[in-house]
Amino acid sequence: FSHSMQLARSSCVGLNGPQRSAHAPMRSLLGRTCCVQASASMSFFGRIRDTRQNQQQARRLSLASLVAQQAATQQRNGSVQFKGVHHVALLCENLERSLNFYQNLLGLAINPDRPDAKLPYRGAWLWIGNDDMIHLMELPNPDPAEGRPEHGGRDRHFCIATDDIKPLVEKLEAAGVEYTMSMSGRPAVFFRDPDMNCLEVVATGDKSKAPSR
């Protein structure tokens, strides 16, 4: 393409120069041919560029249209807009024993704005993070304590995020609490409370690396 453009320009200069040789008609024909070829090449690549730009714009418009359609459908159907998990309710046999586990071992604080006196059974609300809570309820547990999977990832559980699970693992080991690491290699640890409720804690911060045992 570059060679054709140079040849076309040299041919055109030769045609317009002060001297014309006997081969001027041939050079004229060659010059016109090269100019046509160069113009056709430029037009071809221009069409490719325009096509790609049109395709990208069409994809953006299609995505925006899809989002708008979904929002309109949700509004029309009265879809519920969920914001997140408010709390997780756990059954316990002895409230004091559970509070010792969740407060003293895990370091969770009680939410004093949720007194258990309003309920017909004993319980407590503990903060996990800024807005989420665990609700301990001292009620009979219909789930069997025996025969549960050794690995909590194969049992009913809920998951809490943290920056680094290494301090937690050290606390569990010091307290003699059994635990298992995530089988997928994620920086996550599974363990149970005194009532065999299973918790998972996963590291999502800068130190999200599974500790070695």
Short mmCIF file of C-alpha atoms in Angstrom, two decimals:
data_model
loop_
_atom_site.label_atom_id
_atom_site.label_comp_id
_atom_site.label_asym_id
_atom_site.label_seq_id
_atom_site.Cartn_x
_atom_site.Cartn_y
_atom_site.Cartn_z
CA PHE A 1 0.00 0.00 0.00
CA SER A 2 2.80 2.43 0.92
CA HIS A 3 4.74 1.49 -2.19
CA SER A 4 1.66 2.10 -4.34
CA MET A 5 1.14 5.56 -2.86
CA GLN A 6 4.78 6.52 -3.48
CA LEU A 7 4.60 5.23 -7.02
CA ALA A 8 1.37 7.11 -7.62
CA ARG A 9 2.84 10.37 -6.34
CA SER A 10 6.01 9.97 -8.42
CA SER A 11 3.94 9.23 -11.49
CA CYS A 12 1.74 12.26 -10.91
CA VAL A 13 4.84 14.47 -10.44
CA GLY A 14 6.32 13.11 -13.63
CA LEU A 15 3.15 14.00 -15.51
CA ASN A 16 3.10 17.56 -14.25
CA GLY A 17 6.85 18.17 -14.61
CA PRO A 18 8.42 20.29 -17.30
CA GLN A 19 9.73 17.33 -19.30
CA ARG A 20 7.62 14.66 -20.92
CA SER A 21 9.29 11.59 -22.37
CA ALA A 22 8.00 9.20 -24.96
CA HIS A 23 6.72 7.01 -22.17
CA ALA A 24 4.50 9.75 -20.77
CA PRO A 25 1.22 8.06 -21.81
CA MET A 26 2.32 4.84 -20.09
CA ARG A 27 3.30 6.74 -16.94
CA SER A 28 0.00 8.58 -17.05
CA LEU A 29 -1.93 5.33 -17.20
CA LEU A 30 0.21 3.84 -14.43
CA GLY A 31 -0.28 6.94 -12.27
CA ARG A 32 -4.03 6.87 -12.66
CA THR A 33 -4.09 3.13 -11.88
CA CYS A 34 -2.02 3.59 -8.71
CA CYS A 35 -4.13 6.51 -7.57
CA VAL A 36 -7.27 4.44 -8.04
CA GLN A 37 -5.72 1.54 -6.14
CA ALA A 38 -4.63 3.80 -3.28
CA SER A 39 -8.04 5.40 -3.11
CA ALA A 40 -9.71 2.00 -3.08
CA SER A 41 -7.42 0.78 -0.28
CA MET A 42 -8.11 3.83 1.83
CA SER A 43 -11.83 3.41 1.25
CA PHE A 44 -11.62 -0.29 2.20
CA PHE A 45 -9.82 0.32 5.50
CA GLY A 46 -12.10 3.24 6.22
CA ARG A 47 -15.14 1.01 5.87
CA ILE A 48 -13.58 -1.53 8.27
CA ARG A 49 -12.96 1.20 10.85
CA ASP A 50 -16.47 2.55 10.49
CA THR A 51 -17.94 -0.95 10.77
CA ARG A 52 -16.05 -1.62 14.02
CA GLN A 53 -17.14 1.71 15.49
CA ASN A 54 -20.74 1.04 14.52
CA GLN A 55 -20.60 -2.43 16.10
CA GLN A 56 -19.18 -1.05 19.37
CA GLN A 57 -21.83 1.65 19.48
CA ALA A 58 -24.54 -0.90 18.77
CA ARG A 59 -23.32 -3.11 21.64
CA ARG A 60 -23.33 -0.15 24.04
CA LEU A 61 -26.83 0.82 22.99
CA SER A 62 -28.00 -2.78 23.25
CA LEU A 63 -26.64 -3.11 26.81
CA ALA A 64 -28.16 0.21 27.87
CA SER A 65 -31.47 -0.81 26.33
CA LEU A 66 -31.37 -4.16 28.16
CA VAL A 67 -30.71 -2.47 31.52
CA ALA A 68 -33.53 -0.01 30.89
CA GLN A 69 -35.92 -2.80 29.92
CA GLN A 70 -35.06 -4.79 33.06
CA ALA A 71 -35.61 -1.73 35.27
CA ALA A 72 -38.94 -1.01 33.58
CA THR A 73 -40.02 -4.65 33.94
CA GLN A 74 -39.13 -4.70 37.63
CA GLN A 75 -41.04 -1.49 38.23
CA ARG A 76 -44.03 -2.73 36.25
CA ASN A 77 -44.11 -6.09 38.04
CA GLY A 78 -43.51 -4.58 41.46
CA SER A 79 -40.29 -6.57 41.98
CA VAL A 80 -38.77 -6.51 45.46
CA GLN A 81 -35.44 -4.69 45.64
CA PHE A 82 -33.26 -6.53 48.16
CA LYS A 83 -30.47 -4.61 49.89
CA GLY A 84 -28.60 -7.34 51.73
CA VAL A 85 -28.65 -9.61 54.77
CA HIS A 86 -30.04 -7.92 57.89
CA HIS A 87 -29.32 -10.72 60.36
CA VAL A 88 -28.79 -14.45 60.72
CA ALA A 89 -30.79 -16.29 63.41
CA LEU A 90 -29.12 -19.13 65.31
CA LEU A 91 -30.64 -21.49 67.85
CA CYS A 92 -28.73 -22.14 71.05
CA GLU A 93 -29.27 -24.36 74.08
CA ASN A 94 -27.61 -22.05 76.61
CA LEU A 95 -27.43 -18.30 75.95
CA GLU A 96 -24.53 -17.65 78.33
CA ARG A 97 -22.41 -20.37 76.73
CA SER A 98 -23.12 -18.98 73.26
CA LEU A 99 -22.37 -15.41 74.35
CA ASN A 100 -19.04 -16.57 75.74
CA PHE A 101 -18.22 -18.04 72.33
CA TYR A 102 -19.39 -15.12 70.19
CA GLN A 103 -18.32 -12.30 72.50
CA ASN A 104 -15.15 -13.53 74.15
CA LEU A 105 -13.75 -15.73 71.38
CA LEU A 106 -14.97 -13.99 68.22
CA GLY A 107 -15.10 -10.52 69.74
CA LEU A 108 -18.60 -9.59 68.61
CA ALA A 109 -20.41 -6.79 70.44
CA ILE A 110 -24.04 -6.86 71.59
CA ASN A 111 -26.47 -4.46 69.97
CA PRO A 112 -28.20 -2.82 72.96
CA ASP A 113 -30.93 -1.36 70.76
CA ARG A 114 -32.40 -4.82 70.22
CA PRO A 115 -33.35 -6.01 73.73
CA ASP A 116 -34.47 -9.61 74.01
CA ALA A 117 -37.13 -8.68 76.58
CA LYS A 118 -39.53 -7.97 73.73
CA LEU A 119 -39.51 -11.64 72.71
CA PRO A 120 -41.05 -14.62 74.56
CA TYR A 121 -37.65 -16.38 74.76
CA ARG A 122 -34.12 -15.45 75.79
CA GLY A 123 -31.73 -14.19 73.18
CA ALA A 124 -29.26 -11.55 72.11
CA TRP A 125 -28.30 -9.54 69.01
CA LEU A 126 -24.62 -9.27 68.07
CA TRP A 127 -23.05 -7.02 65.48
CA ILE A 128 -21.07 -8.46 62.57
CA GLY A 129 -19.75 -5.56 60.56
CA ASN A 130 -21.55 -2.24 60.38
CA ASP A 131 -25.14 -3.22 59.60
CA ASP A 132 -25.45 -7.01 59.87
CA MET A 133 -26.23 -9.01 62.99
CA ILE A 134 -26.44 -12.48 64.49
CA HIS A 135 -29.57 -13.18 66.51
CA LEU A 136 -29.04 -15.84 69.17
CA MET A 137 -32.27 -17.50 70.25
CA GLU A 138 -32.42 -19.84 73.24
CA LEU A 139 -34.90 -22.34 71.82
CA PRO A 140 -35.02 -26.10 71.26
CA ASN A 141 -32.96 -27.06 68.25
CA PRO A 142 -34.62 -29.56 65.87
CA ASP A 143 -31.33 -30.29 64.11
CA PRO A 144 -29.30 -33.27 65.37
CA ALA A 145 -25.96 -32.48 66.99
CA GLU A 146 -24.50 -35.84 65.94
CA GLY A 147 -23.71 -37.02 62.45
CA ARG A 148 -22.98 -33.61 60.99
CA PRO A 149 -20.36 -33.32 58.21
CA GLU A 150 -16.81 -32.86 59.44
CA HIS A 151 -16.26 -30.11 56.88
CA GLY A 152 -18.65 -27.23 57.44
CA GLY A 153 -18.69 -26.42 53.74
CA ARG A 154 -20.91 -29.49 53.30
CA ASP A 155 -23.41 -28.35 55.94
CA ARG A 156 -25.77 -25.41 56.40
CA HIS A 157 -23.67 -22.38 57.20
CA PHE A 158 -23.40 -18.64 56.78
CA CYS A 159 -20.33 -16.68 55.75
CA ILE A 160 -18.72 -13.59 57.28
CA ALA A 161 -16.08 -11.53 55.47
CA THR A 162 -12.91 -10.21 57.10
CA ASP A 163 -9.60 -8.73 55.99
CA ASP A 164 -7.38 -11.51 57.31
CA ILE A 165 -8.33 -14.90 58.75
CA LYS A 166 -4.94 -15.64 60.33
CA PRO A 167 -5.76 -13.97 63.71
CA LEU A 168 -9.03 -15.89 63.84
CA VAL A 169 -7.33 -19.20 63.11
CA GLU A 170 -4.86 -18.51 65.90
CA LYS A 171 -7.75 -17.82 68.31
CA LEU A 172 -9.53 -21.02 67.29
CA GLU A 173 -6.40 -23.08 67.83
CA ALA A 174 -5.73 -21.47 71.23
CA ALA A 175 -9.31 -22.21 72.34
CA GLY A 176 -9.23 -25.78 71.01
CA VAL A 177 -12.01 -25.16 68.47
CA GLU A 178 -11.83 -27.55 65.53
CA TYR A 179 -11.88 -26.04 62.07
CA THR A 180 -11.31 -26.90 58.44
CA MET A 181 -9.97 -24.77 55.63
CA SER A 182 -11.78 -24.25 52.35
CA MET A 183 -11.29 -27.22 50.05
CA SER A 184 -11.18 -24.93 47.01
CA GLY A 185 -8.05 -23.19 48.27
CA ARG A 186 -9.83 -19.94 49.10
CA PRO A 187 -8.66 -18.07 52.25
CA ALA A 188 -11.68 -19.31 54.22
CA VAL A 189 -12.11 -21.23 57.45
CA PHE A 190 -15.12 -23.29 58.64
CA PHE A 191 -15.89 -23.98 62.30
CA ARG A 192 -18.86 -24.61 64.63
CA ASP A 193 -20.23 -22.91 67.69
CA PRO A 194 -21.17 -24.87 70.88
CA ASP A 195 -24.54 -25.79 69.31
CA MET A 196 -22.98 -27.13 66.08
CA ASN A 197 -24.07 -24.09 64.06
CA CYS A 198 -21.52 -23.74 61.26
CA LEU A 199 -19.79 -20.48 60.39
CA GLU A 200 -17.52 -19.65 57.49
CA VAL A 201 -15.15 -16.69 57.62
CA VAL A 202 -13.47 -15.65 54.37
CA ALA A 203 -10.69 -13.12 53.83
CA THR A 204 -11.47 -10.49 51.22
CA GLY A 205 -8.88 -7.81 52.06
CA ASP A 206 -5.27 -7.23 51.02
CA LYS A 207 -4.12 -10.13 53.24
CA SER A 208 -6.56 -12.58 51.66
CA LYS A 209 -4.24 -15.59 51.72
CA ALA A 210 -4.99 -18.94 53.26
CA PRO A 211 -2.73 -19.61 56.27
CA SER A 212 -0.72 -22.80 56.30
CA ARG A 213 -1.45 -25.35 59.01
#
